[in-house]
Amino acid sequence: MKTDILIIGGGFGGAKLAQFLHKAGVQSLLVDAKDYFEVTFATLRNVAAPEKTGDAARKYYKDFIHGDFIQARVTNLTEETASLDNGDTIAFKQAVIASGSSYSHLPMAKSVTSLSLTDRNAEMAREHDKLAKANKVLIIGGGIVGVELAGEVADAHPHKTVVLAHNTQTLLDNFKPKAQRVATEQLKNLGVQIEYNRHYQQTDDGIIDKHTGEPMDADLVYLCVGTQPNNQFLKPHLAHILNDQGMVNVDNNLRVIGATNLYALGDIADVGEGKLGYLAGGQAQYLAKQIIADQQVKNNKAYKRNPLMALIPTGQTTGVVQLPFAVTSMKFMVNMKQKDLFISKIYKEMR
Ligand SMILES: Cc1cc2nc3c(=O)[nH]c(=O)nc-3n(C[C@H](O)[C@H](O)[C@H](O)COP(=O)(O)OP(=O)(O)OC[C@H]3O[C@@H](n4cnc5c(N)ncnc54)[C@H](O)[C@@H]3O)c2cc1C
């Protein structure tokens, strides 16, 4: 098989890029290990309160991607070809590495094993059943995902005990102090018990407190830590393009440093801004222009990095918004996301 532009990974970055290139008349082929796209923003509520979101967060690629798509996993990439797990090889003029990241301990966030939409819907239903049966839920990690999950569980299941354990003195470590304070208050109002400076450790005997050696005391544990870049297929031939954290080094035009013909974007790339879906989408918009400029041997402006902005729901009605110069919990801002967790916005942007 041959293609002009091979896009590896159809997350917020890769899927959007495929749509932009198709609109611009650039031939591309999108390859993803799964047969569906998923709006990760909605997965936590999908498990805590499935009646609110249904399965609307997920769609088959074939139902909205306009250009070429194949379902396969890239197992090995060189600067000219990609080998797939079905035995095929794809030759390309240029390739975009958009393989994102995984939460290996938290399958509800991004699935590791469910490659078909039907399997994923079943996996989410099983996750909900596990939660429904638990009385005490322990959430380890007070970053965005842990905070959001604590809010969703406590709001949808007020009679459960929800404990959020974090290893420093404040939740949401990289956020502004006001955002940390507001989110903490909102979680406490929902009855979430927050434990600071708690260090849990995975051992052969299960999860234990690192200092006391006591086993964790809960019916259900969610490990909201340890996101990993999806870079296995780069290691055989392209290990030199990875930094110490396993992310791909890119220049100001999102070209891969140390390789020709390759670009990278989104969670897998060391772009120098937050690891968020809306930023991966912005990078895709930029990269479409960059690819066209490269094909026409024209110069393009450098990619402009964005400050961290985030709208973190804490349950179904409250939340906190961090903007570049302000933090707010005003209803009309929070409700922009609470309406449907941006599911319709994301699919509208990818039409
Ligand atoms: C629970 C949760 C809530 C979040 N909420 C928000 C939010 O509200 N706002 C926000 O902006 N961001 C949010 N994020 C972050 C956001 O999901 C990520 O930043 C975003 O998914 C990154 O997009 P991406 O395109 O780089 O990669 P990903 O979305 O990780 O997609 C990568 C794709 O590549 C595929 N892939 C990987 N390896 C291969 C391979 N070898 N061969 C073929 N295909 C491969 C995968 O199947 C996947 O489809 C949230 C994340 C989580 C987990």
Short mmCIF file of C-alpha atoms and ligand atoms in Angstrom, two decimals:
data_model
loop_
_atom_site.label_atom_id
_atom_site.label_comp_id
_atom_site.label_asym_id
_atom_site.label_seq_id
_atom_site.Cartn_x
_atom_site.Cartn_y
_atom_site.Cartn_z
CA MET A 1 0.00 0.00 0.00
CA LYS A 2 1.06 3.59 -0.66
CA THR A 3 -0.10 6.96 0.61
CA ASP A 4 1.05 10.58 0.49
CA ILE A 5 0.40 11.31 4.17
CA LEU A 6 0.09 8.51 6.69
CA ILE A 7 -1.54 9.52 9.98
CA ILE A 8 -0.85 7.08 12.83
CA GLY A 9 -3.56 7.37 15.46
CA GLY A 10 -7.06 8.84 15.18
CA GLY A 11 -7.40 10.68 18.49
CA PHE A 12 -8.25 14.38 18.80
CA GLY A 13 -5.11 15.28 16.83
CA GLY A 14 -4.99 12.58 14.14
CA ALA A 15 -8.72 12.42 13.33
CA LYS A 16 -8.96 16.19 13.06
CA LEU A 17 -5.88 16.33 10.85
CA ALA A 18 -7.38 13.70 8.53
CA GLN A 19 -10.51 15.85 8.13
CA PHE A 20 -8.54 19.06 7.52
CA LEU A 21 -6.31 17.39 4.91
CA HIS A 22 -9.30 15.86 3.13
CA LYS A 23 -10.98 19.29 2.92
CA ALA A 24 -7.75 20.73 1.50
CA GLY A 25 -7.60 18.00 -1.16
CA VAL A 26 -4.46 16.36 0.29
CA GLN A 27 -4.46 12.54 0.02
CA SER A 28 -4.00 10.88 3.41
CA LEU A 29 -4.57 7.56 5.12
CA LEU A 30 -5.58 7.37 8.78
CA VAL A 31 -4.64 4.19 10.65
CA ASP A 32 -5.98 3.41 14.11
CA ALA A 33 -5.89 0.23 16.17
CA LYS A 34 -9.58 0.81 17.05
CA ASP A 35 -12.61 1.07 14.78
CA TYR A 36 -14.07 3.97 16.78
CA PHE A 37 -13.25 7.47 18.03
CA GLU A 38 -14.05 8.34 21.63
CA VAL A 39 -14.50 11.73 23.33
CA THR A 40 -12.45 11.05 26.46
CA PHE A 41 -13.98 14.09 28.19
CA ALA A 42 -17.19 12.07 28.70
CA THR A 43 -15.87 8.66 29.75
CA LEU A 44 -15.89 9.26 33.51
CA ARG A 45 -19.54 10.33 33.59
CA ASN A 46 -20.31 7.50 31.20
CA VAL A 47 -19.23 5.09 33.97
CA ALA A 48 -20.57 7.02 36.99
CA ALA A 49 -23.92 8.01 35.46
CA PRO A 50 -24.42 6.18 32.14
CA GLU A 51 -28.02 7.39 31.85
CA LYS A 52 -26.66 10.95 31.34
CA THR A 53 -24.37 10.35 28.35
CA GLY A 54 -25.40 6.98 26.93
CA ASP A 55 -22.82 5.81 24.42
CA ALA A 56 -22.84 9.14 22.55
CA ALA A 57 -19.13 9.73 23.19
CA ARG A 58 -18.15 7.02 20.67
CA LYS A 59 -18.56 6.83 16.91
CA TYR A 60 -17.23 4.53 14.21
CA TYR A 61 -14.51 6.25 12.17
CA LYS A 62 -16.27 5.03 9.02
CA ASP A 63 -19.29 7.16 9.96
CA PHE A 64 -17.47 10.51 10.01
CA ILE A 65 -13.93 10.30 8.56
CA HIS A 66 -14.12 11.47 4.93
CA GLY A 67 -10.71 10.30 3.71
CA ASP A 68 -9.15 6.83 3.73
CA PHE A 69 -9.15 4.88 7.00
CA ILE A 70 -7.97 1.43 7.96
CA GLN A 71 -8.19 -0.31 11.29
CA ALA A 72 -4.79 -1.77 12.20
CA ARG A 73 -2.01 -1.26 14.71
CA VAL A 74 1.32 0.11 13.48
CA THR A 75 3.97 -2.20 14.93
CA ASN A 76 7.11 -0.69 13.39
CA LEU A 77 7.83 2.67 11.78
CA THR A 78 10.83 3.71 9.70
CA GLU A 79 11.27 6.98 7.78
CA GLU A 80 9.68 5.41 4.68
CA THR A 81 7.33 2.63 5.75
CA ALA A 82 4.95 1.49 8.47
CA SER A 83 4.42 -2.20 9.27
CA LEU A 84 0.97 -3.18 10.48
CA ASP A 85 -0.16 -5.98 12.77
CA ASN A 86 -2.19 -7.51 9.90
CA GLY A 87 1.07 -8.15 7.99
CA ASP A 88 0.68 -5.24 5.53
CA THR A 89 3.28 -2.54 4.93
CA ILE A 90 2.42 1.03 3.98
CA ALA A 91 4.90 3.19 2.06
CA PHE A 92 4.44 6.94 2.58
CA LYS A 93 5.85 10.26 1.44
CA GLN A 94 5.32 11.78 4.89
CA ALA A 95 3.91 10.40 8.17
CA VAL A 96 2.34 12.04 11.21
CA ILE A 97 2.83 10.36 14.58
CA ALA A 98 -0.41 11.00 16.50
CA SER A 99 -0.51 7.87 18.66
CA GLY A 100 -1.36 9.70 21.89
CA SER A 101 -1.12 8.24 25.37
CA SER A 102 -2.62 5.48 27.53
CA TYR A 103 -3.79 5.12 31.10
CA SER A 104 -2.85 1.49 31.56
CA HIS A 105 -4.40 1.27 35.06
CA LEU A 106 -7.62 3.09 34.21
CA PRO A 107 -9.29 1.43 31.22
CA MET A 108 -12.38 3.60 31.54
CA ALA A 109 -10.26 6.65 30.60
CA LYS A 110 -8.84 5.20 27.38
CA SER A 111 -9.33 1.55 26.58
CA VAL A 112 -6.30 -0.69 26.24
CA THR A 113 -8.07 -3.82 25.01
CA SER A 114 -11.42 -2.80 23.46
CA LEU A 115 -10.64 -2.30 19.78
CA SER A 116 -14.24 -2.45 18.57
CA LEU A 117 -17.04 -0.06 19.49
CA THR A 118 -19.27 -2.90 20.69
CA ASP A 119 -16.52 -4.22 22.99
CA ARG A 120 -15.93 -0.71 24.32
CA ASN A 121 -19.63 -0.15 25.08
CA ALA A 122 -19.67 -3.50 26.92
CA GLU A 123 -16.47 -2.59 28.81
CA MET A 124 -18.01 0.68 29.99
CA ALA A 125 -21.17 -1.14 31.13
CA ARG A 126 -18.99 -3.58 33.13
CA GLU A 127 -17.10 -0.64 34.69
CA HIS A 128 -20.44 0.86 35.74
CA ASP A 129 -21.58 -2.44 37.29
CA LYS A 130 -18.37 -2.67 39.35
CA LEU A 131 -18.89 0.86 40.60
CA ALA A 132 -22.57 0.26 41.37
CA LYS A 133 -21.64 -2.69 43.64
CA ALA A 134 -18.91 -0.88 45.63
CA ASN A 135 -19.61 0.88 48.91
CA LYS A 136 -16.22 2.50 49.42
CA VAL A 137 -14.31 3.87 46.45
CA LEU A 138 -10.67 4.95 46.62
CA ILE A 139 -9.35 7.24 43.89
CA ILE A 140 -5.56 7.58 43.81
CA GLY A 141 -4.19 10.71 42.13
CA GLY A 142 -5.56 14.24 42.47
CA GLY A 143 -4.80 15.50 38.97
CA ILE A 144 -7.51 16.47 36.48
CA VAL A 145 -8.72 12.90 35.94
CA GLY A 146 -8.79 11.98 39.66
CA VAL A 147 -10.58 15.21 40.65
CA GLU A 148 -13.14 14.84 37.88
CA LEU A 149 -13.74 11.16 38.68
CA ALA A 150 -14.19 11.88 42.41
CA GLY A 151 -16.81 14.51 41.56
CA GLU A 152 -18.67 12.26 39.11
CA VAL A 153 -18.80 9.30 41.53
CA ALA A 154 -19.77 11.36 44.59
CA ASP A 155 -22.47 13.26 42.69
CA ALA A 156 -24.07 10.22 41.04
CA HIS A 157 -23.71 7.96 44.12
CA PRO A 158 -24.17 10.14 47.24
CA HIS A 159 -24.42 7.12 49.55
CA LYS A 160 -21.00 5.73 48.67
CA THR A 161 -17.86 6.71 50.56
CA VAL A 162 -15.51 8.39 48.11
CA VAL A 163 -11.88 8.95 49.14
CA LEU A 164 -9.48 10.92 46.94
CA ALA A 165 -5.82 10.34 47.89
CA HIS A 166 -3.10 12.60 46.54
CA ASN A 167 0.65 12.55 47.13
CA THR A 168 1.17 16.31 47.69
CA GLN A 169 -0.54 18.99 49.81
CA THR A 170 -2.88 20.33 47.12
CA LEU A 171 -5.03 18.82 44.39
CA LEU A 172 -4.45 19.80 40.73
CA ASP A 173 -0.72 20.43 41.22
CA ASN A 174 0.00 22.50 38.09
CA PHE A 175 -3.07 24.69 38.39
CA LYS A 176 -3.52 28.17 39.86
CA PRO A 177 -4.11 28.21 43.66
CA LYS A 178 -7.65 29.54 43.22
CA ALA A 179 -8.55 26.67 40.87
CA GLN A 180 -7.12 24.23 43.43
CA ARG A 181 -9.14 25.84 46.25
CA VAL A 182 -12.42 26.00 44.35
CA ALA A 183 -12.21 22.39 43.10
CA THR A 184 -11.35 21.18 46.63
CA GLU A 185 -14.35 23.01 48.13
CA GLN A 186 -16.68 21.67 45.47
CA LEU A 187 -15.53 18.09 46.09
CA LYS A 188 -15.89 18.50 49.86
CA ASN A 189 -19.43 19.80 49.35
CA LEU A 190 -20.20 16.54 47.57
CA GLY A 191 -18.84 14.61 50.58
CA VAL A 192 -15.52 13.52 49.02
CA GLN A 193 -12.92 12.74 51.70
CA ILE A 194 -9.55 14.11 50.58
CA GLU A 195 -6.30 12.64 51.89
CA TYR A 196 -3.13 14.65 51.23
CA ASN A 197 0.48 13.42 51.20
CA ARG A 198 -0.71 9.85 50.77
CA HIS A 199 1.64 7.50 48.91
CA TYR A 200 0.15 4.24 47.73
CA GLN A 201 2.21 1.55 46.08
CA GLN A 202 1.29 -1.43 43.88
CA THR A 203 2.82 -4.66 45.27
CA ASP A 204 2.32 -8.38 44.62
CA ASP A 205 -0.10 -8.37 47.58
CA GLY A 206 -2.14 -5.49 46.16
CA ILE A 207 -2.08 -1.77 46.86
CA ILE A 208 -0.50 -0.73 50.16
CA ASP A 209 0.30 2.54 51.91
CA LYS A 210 4.03 3.06 51.25
CA HIS A 211 4.73 4.45 54.75
CA THR A 212 2.56 2.32 57.04
CA GLY A 213 2.51 -0.84 54.90
CA GLU A 214 -1.26 -1.07 55.46
CA PRO A 215 -3.36 -2.44 52.61
CA MET A 216 -5.76 0.03 51.06
CA ASP A 217 -9.19 -0.24 52.52
CA ALA A 218 -11.80 0.07 49.74
CA ASP A 219 -14.09 -2.10 47.60
CA LEU A 220 -12.90 -0.46 44.42
CA VAL A 221 -9.71 1.44 43.54
CA TYR A 222 -9.13 3.74 40.60
CA LEU A 223 -5.49 4.53 39.83
CA CYS A 224 -5.59 7.91 38.11
CA VAL A 225 -1.83 8.18 37.69
CA GLY A 226 0.79 6.99 35.25
CA THR A 227 -0.13 8.15 31.76
CA GLN A 228 2.25 6.68 29.15
CA PRO A 229 3.07 7.75 25.59
CA ASN A 230 2.09 5.16 22.95
CA ASN A 231 5.57 4.79 21.47
CA GLN A 232 6.22 1.02 21.21
CA PHE A 233 6.23 1.05 17.39
CA LEU A 234 8.94 3.74 17.37
CA LYS A 235 11.46 1.86 19.49
CA PRO A 236 12.92 -0.59 16.91
CA HIS A 237 14.06 2.06 14.37
CA LEU A 238 13.32 5.49 15.76
CA ALA A 239 14.29 5.36 19.45
CA HIS A 240 16.56 8.39 18.84
CA ILE A 241 13.54 10.68 18.25
CA LEU A 242 12.19 10.06 21.79
CA ASN A 243 13.00 12.19 24.83
CA ASP A 244 13.53 10.93 28.41
CA GLN A 245 9.76 10.68 28.99
CA GLY A 246 9.26 8.67 25.81
CA MET A 247 7.69 11.55 23.87
CA VAL A 248 8.68 12.51 20.33
CA ASN A 249 10.91 15.60 20.00
CA VAL A 250 9.49 18.14 17.56
CA ASP A 251 10.66 21.53 16.26
CA ASN A 252 8.61 24.75 16.03
CA ASN A 253 6.84 23.46 12.91
CA LEU A 254 5.92 20.10 14.54
CA ARG A 255 8.50 18.30 12.40
CA VAL A 256 10.19 15.39 14.19
CA ILE A 257 13.74 16.29 15.22
CA GLY A 258 16.23 13.71 13.96
CA ALA A 259 14.10 12.30 11.12
CA THR A 260 13.01 13.39 7.66
CA ASN A 261 9.40 13.04 6.42
CA LEU A 262 7.92 12.78 9.92
CA TYR A 263 5.73 15.09 12.00
CA ALA A 264 4.20 14.54 15.46
CA LEU A 265 1.40 16.13 17.48
CA GLY A 266 -0.82 15.63 20.53
CA ASP A 267 -0.02 13.65 23.68
CA ILE A 268 2.81 11.68 22.03
CA ALA A 269 4.73 14.84 21.06
CA ASP A 270 6.87 17.11 23.23
CA VAL A 271 5.27 20.27 21.88
CA GLY A 272 5.75 22.34 25.04
CA GLU A 273 2.11 22.81 26.01
CA GLY A 274 -0.48 20.89 28.06
CA LYS A 275 -1.58 17.38 27.17
CA LEU A 276 -5.17 18.14 26.27
CA GLY A 277 -7.49 17.14 23.47
CA TYR A 278 -8.41 20.69 22.44
CA LEU A 279 -4.69 21.53 22.12
CA ALA A 280 -4.08 18.39 20.01
CA GLY A 281 -6.93 19.63 17.78
CA GLY A 282 -5.30 23.07 17.47
CA GLN A 283 -2.00 21.43 16.57
CA ALA A 284 -3.81 19.42 13.86
CA GLN A 285 -5.20 22.63 12.37
CA TYR A 286 -1.69 24.10 12.31
CA LEU A 287 -0.10 20.92 10.94
CA ALA A 288 -2.52 20.73 8.01
CA LYS A 289 -1.24 24.17 6.93
CA GLN A 290 2.36 23.12 7.56
CA ILE A 291 2.03 19.98 5.43
CA ILE A 292 0.50 21.99 2.58
CA ALA A 293 3.28 24.63 2.89
CA ASP A 294 5.93 21.87 2.79
CA GLN A 295 4.35 20.32 -0.32
CA GLN A 296 4.37 23.74 -2.03
CA VAL A 297 7.95 24.42 -0.74
CA LYS A 298 6.68 27.53 1.07
CA ASN A 299 7.53 28.83 4.53
CA ASN A 300 4.98 28.63 7.31
CA LYS A 301 4.87 30.45 10.66
CA ALA A 302 6.08 28.59 13.76
CA TYR A 303 3.41 26.88 15.89
CA LYS A 304 2.25 29.25 18.66
CA ARG A 305 2.08 27.53 22.06
CA ASN A 306 -1.01 28.16 24.20
CA PRO A 307 -1.30 28.72 27.94
CA LEU A 308 -3.07 26.01 29.95
CA MET A 309 -6.83 26.45 29.96
CA ALA A 310 -9.14 23.83 31.41
CA LEU A 311 -12.77 23.41 32.41
CA ILE A 312 -12.91 20.72 35.07
CA PRO A 313 -16.35 19.44 36.07
CA THR A 314 -16.70 18.37 39.72
CA GLY A 315 -19.93 16.40 39.43
CA GLN A 316 -22.86 17.10 37.15
CA THR A 317 -23.54 20.75 38.05
CA THR A 318 -20.39 22.35 39.42
CA GLY A 319 -16.86 22.83 38.12
CA VAL A 320 -13.94 25.19 37.83
CA VAL A 321 -12.59 27.01 34.79
CA GLN A 322 -8.94 28.06 34.56
CA LEU A 323 -8.39 30.75 31.94
CA PRO A 324 -5.01 32.38 31.14
CA PHE A 325 -5.67 35.33 33.48
CA ALA A 326 -8.53 34.20 35.70
CA VAL A 327 -10.20 31.35 37.49
CA THR A 328 -13.98 31.14 37.71
CA SER A 329 -16.79 28.80 38.67
CA MET A 330 -19.53 30.95 37.10
CA LYS A 331 -22.48 28.83 36.04
CA PHE A 332 -22.66 29.98 32.42
CA MET A 333 -19.00 29.05 31.85
CA VAL A 334 -19.23 25.71 33.67
CA ASN A 335 -22.49 24.86 31.88
CA MET A 336 -20.80 25.13 28.48
CA LYS A 337 -19.19 21.78 29.27
CA GLN A 338 -21.84 20.37 31.60
CA LYS A 339 -24.41 20.39 28.77
CA ASP A 340 -22.97 17.30 27.05
CA LEU A 341 -19.28 17.31 28.01
CA PHE A 342 -18.46 18.85 24.59
CA ILE A 343 -19.45 15.63 22.75
CA SER A 344 -21.52 17.46 20.10
CA LYS A 345 -18.91 20.25 19.79
CA ILE A 346 -16.11 17.77 19.06
CA TYR A 347 -18.09 15.88 16.39
CA LYS A 348 -19.29 19.18 14.86
CA GLU A 349 -15.67 20.37 14.58
CA MET A 350 -14.77 17.13 12.80
CA ARG A 351 -17.58 17.19 10.23
C1 LIG B 1 -10.73 10.92 31.42
C2 LIG B 1 -10.10 12.00 30.60
C3 LIG B 1 -10.70 13.24 30.49
C4 LIG B 1 -10.13 14.22 29.69
N1 LIG B 1 -10.77 15.43 29.61
C5 LIG B 1 -10.26 16.37 28.77
C6 LIG B 1 -10.96 17.61 28.57
O1 LIG B 1 -12.01 17.85 29.18
N2 LIG B 1 -10.44 18.50 27.70
C7 LIG B 1 -9.30 18.25 26.98
O2 LIG B 1 -8.93 19.10 26.17
N3 LIG B 1 -8.60 17.09 27.17
C8 LIG B 1 -9.05 16.16 28.03
N4 LIG B 1 -8.36 14.98 28.21
C9 LIG B 1 -7.06 14.78 27.53
C10 LIG B 1 -7.26 14.27 26.12
O3 LIG B 1 -8.05 13.11 26.11
C11 LIG B 1 -5.91 13.96 25.47
O4 LIG B 1 -5.07 15.07 25.55
C12 LIG B 1 -6.15 13.59 24.02
O5 LIG B 1 -6.81 12.33 23.98
C13 LIG B 1 -4.86 13.53 23.22
O6 LIG B 1 -5.21 13.34 21.88
P1 LIG B 1 -4.21 12.60 20.86
O7 LIG B 1 -4.83 12.76 19.51
O8 LIG B 1 -2.83 13.10 21.05
O9 LIG B 1 -4.17 11.08 21.28
P2 LIG B 1 -5.22 10.03 21.79
O10 LIG B 1 -6.56 10.65 22.02
O11 LIG B 1 -4.56 9.29 22.88
O12 LIG B 1 -5.42 9.08 20.53
C14 LIG B 1 -4.39 8.29 20.05
C15 LIG B 1 -4.95 7.28 19.08
O13 LIG B 1 -3.88 6.54 18.52
C16 LIG B 1 -4.22 5.18 18.43
N5 LIG B 1 -2.97 4.42 18.45
C17 LIG B 1 -2.03 4.38 19.42
N6 LIG B 1 -0.98 3.62 19.06
C18 LIG B 1 -1.27 3.18 17.81
C19 LIG B 1 -0.58 2.34 16.89
N7 LIG B 1 0.61 1.83 17.18
N8 LIG B 1 -1.16 2.06 15.70
C20 LIG B 1 -2.39 2.58 15.39
N9 LIG B 1 -3.08 3.37 16.23
C21 LIG B 1 -2.53 3.67 17.41
C22 LIG B 1 -5.12 4.93 19.63
O14 LIG B 1 -5.98 3.82 19.39
C23 LIG B 1 -5.88 6.26 19.72
O15 LIG B 1 -7.11 6.23 19.02
C24 LIG B 1 -8.91 13.97 29.01
C25 LIG B 1 -8.29 12.71 29.13
C26 LIG B 1 -8.87 11.73 29.91
C27 LIG B 1 -8.21 10.39 29.98
#
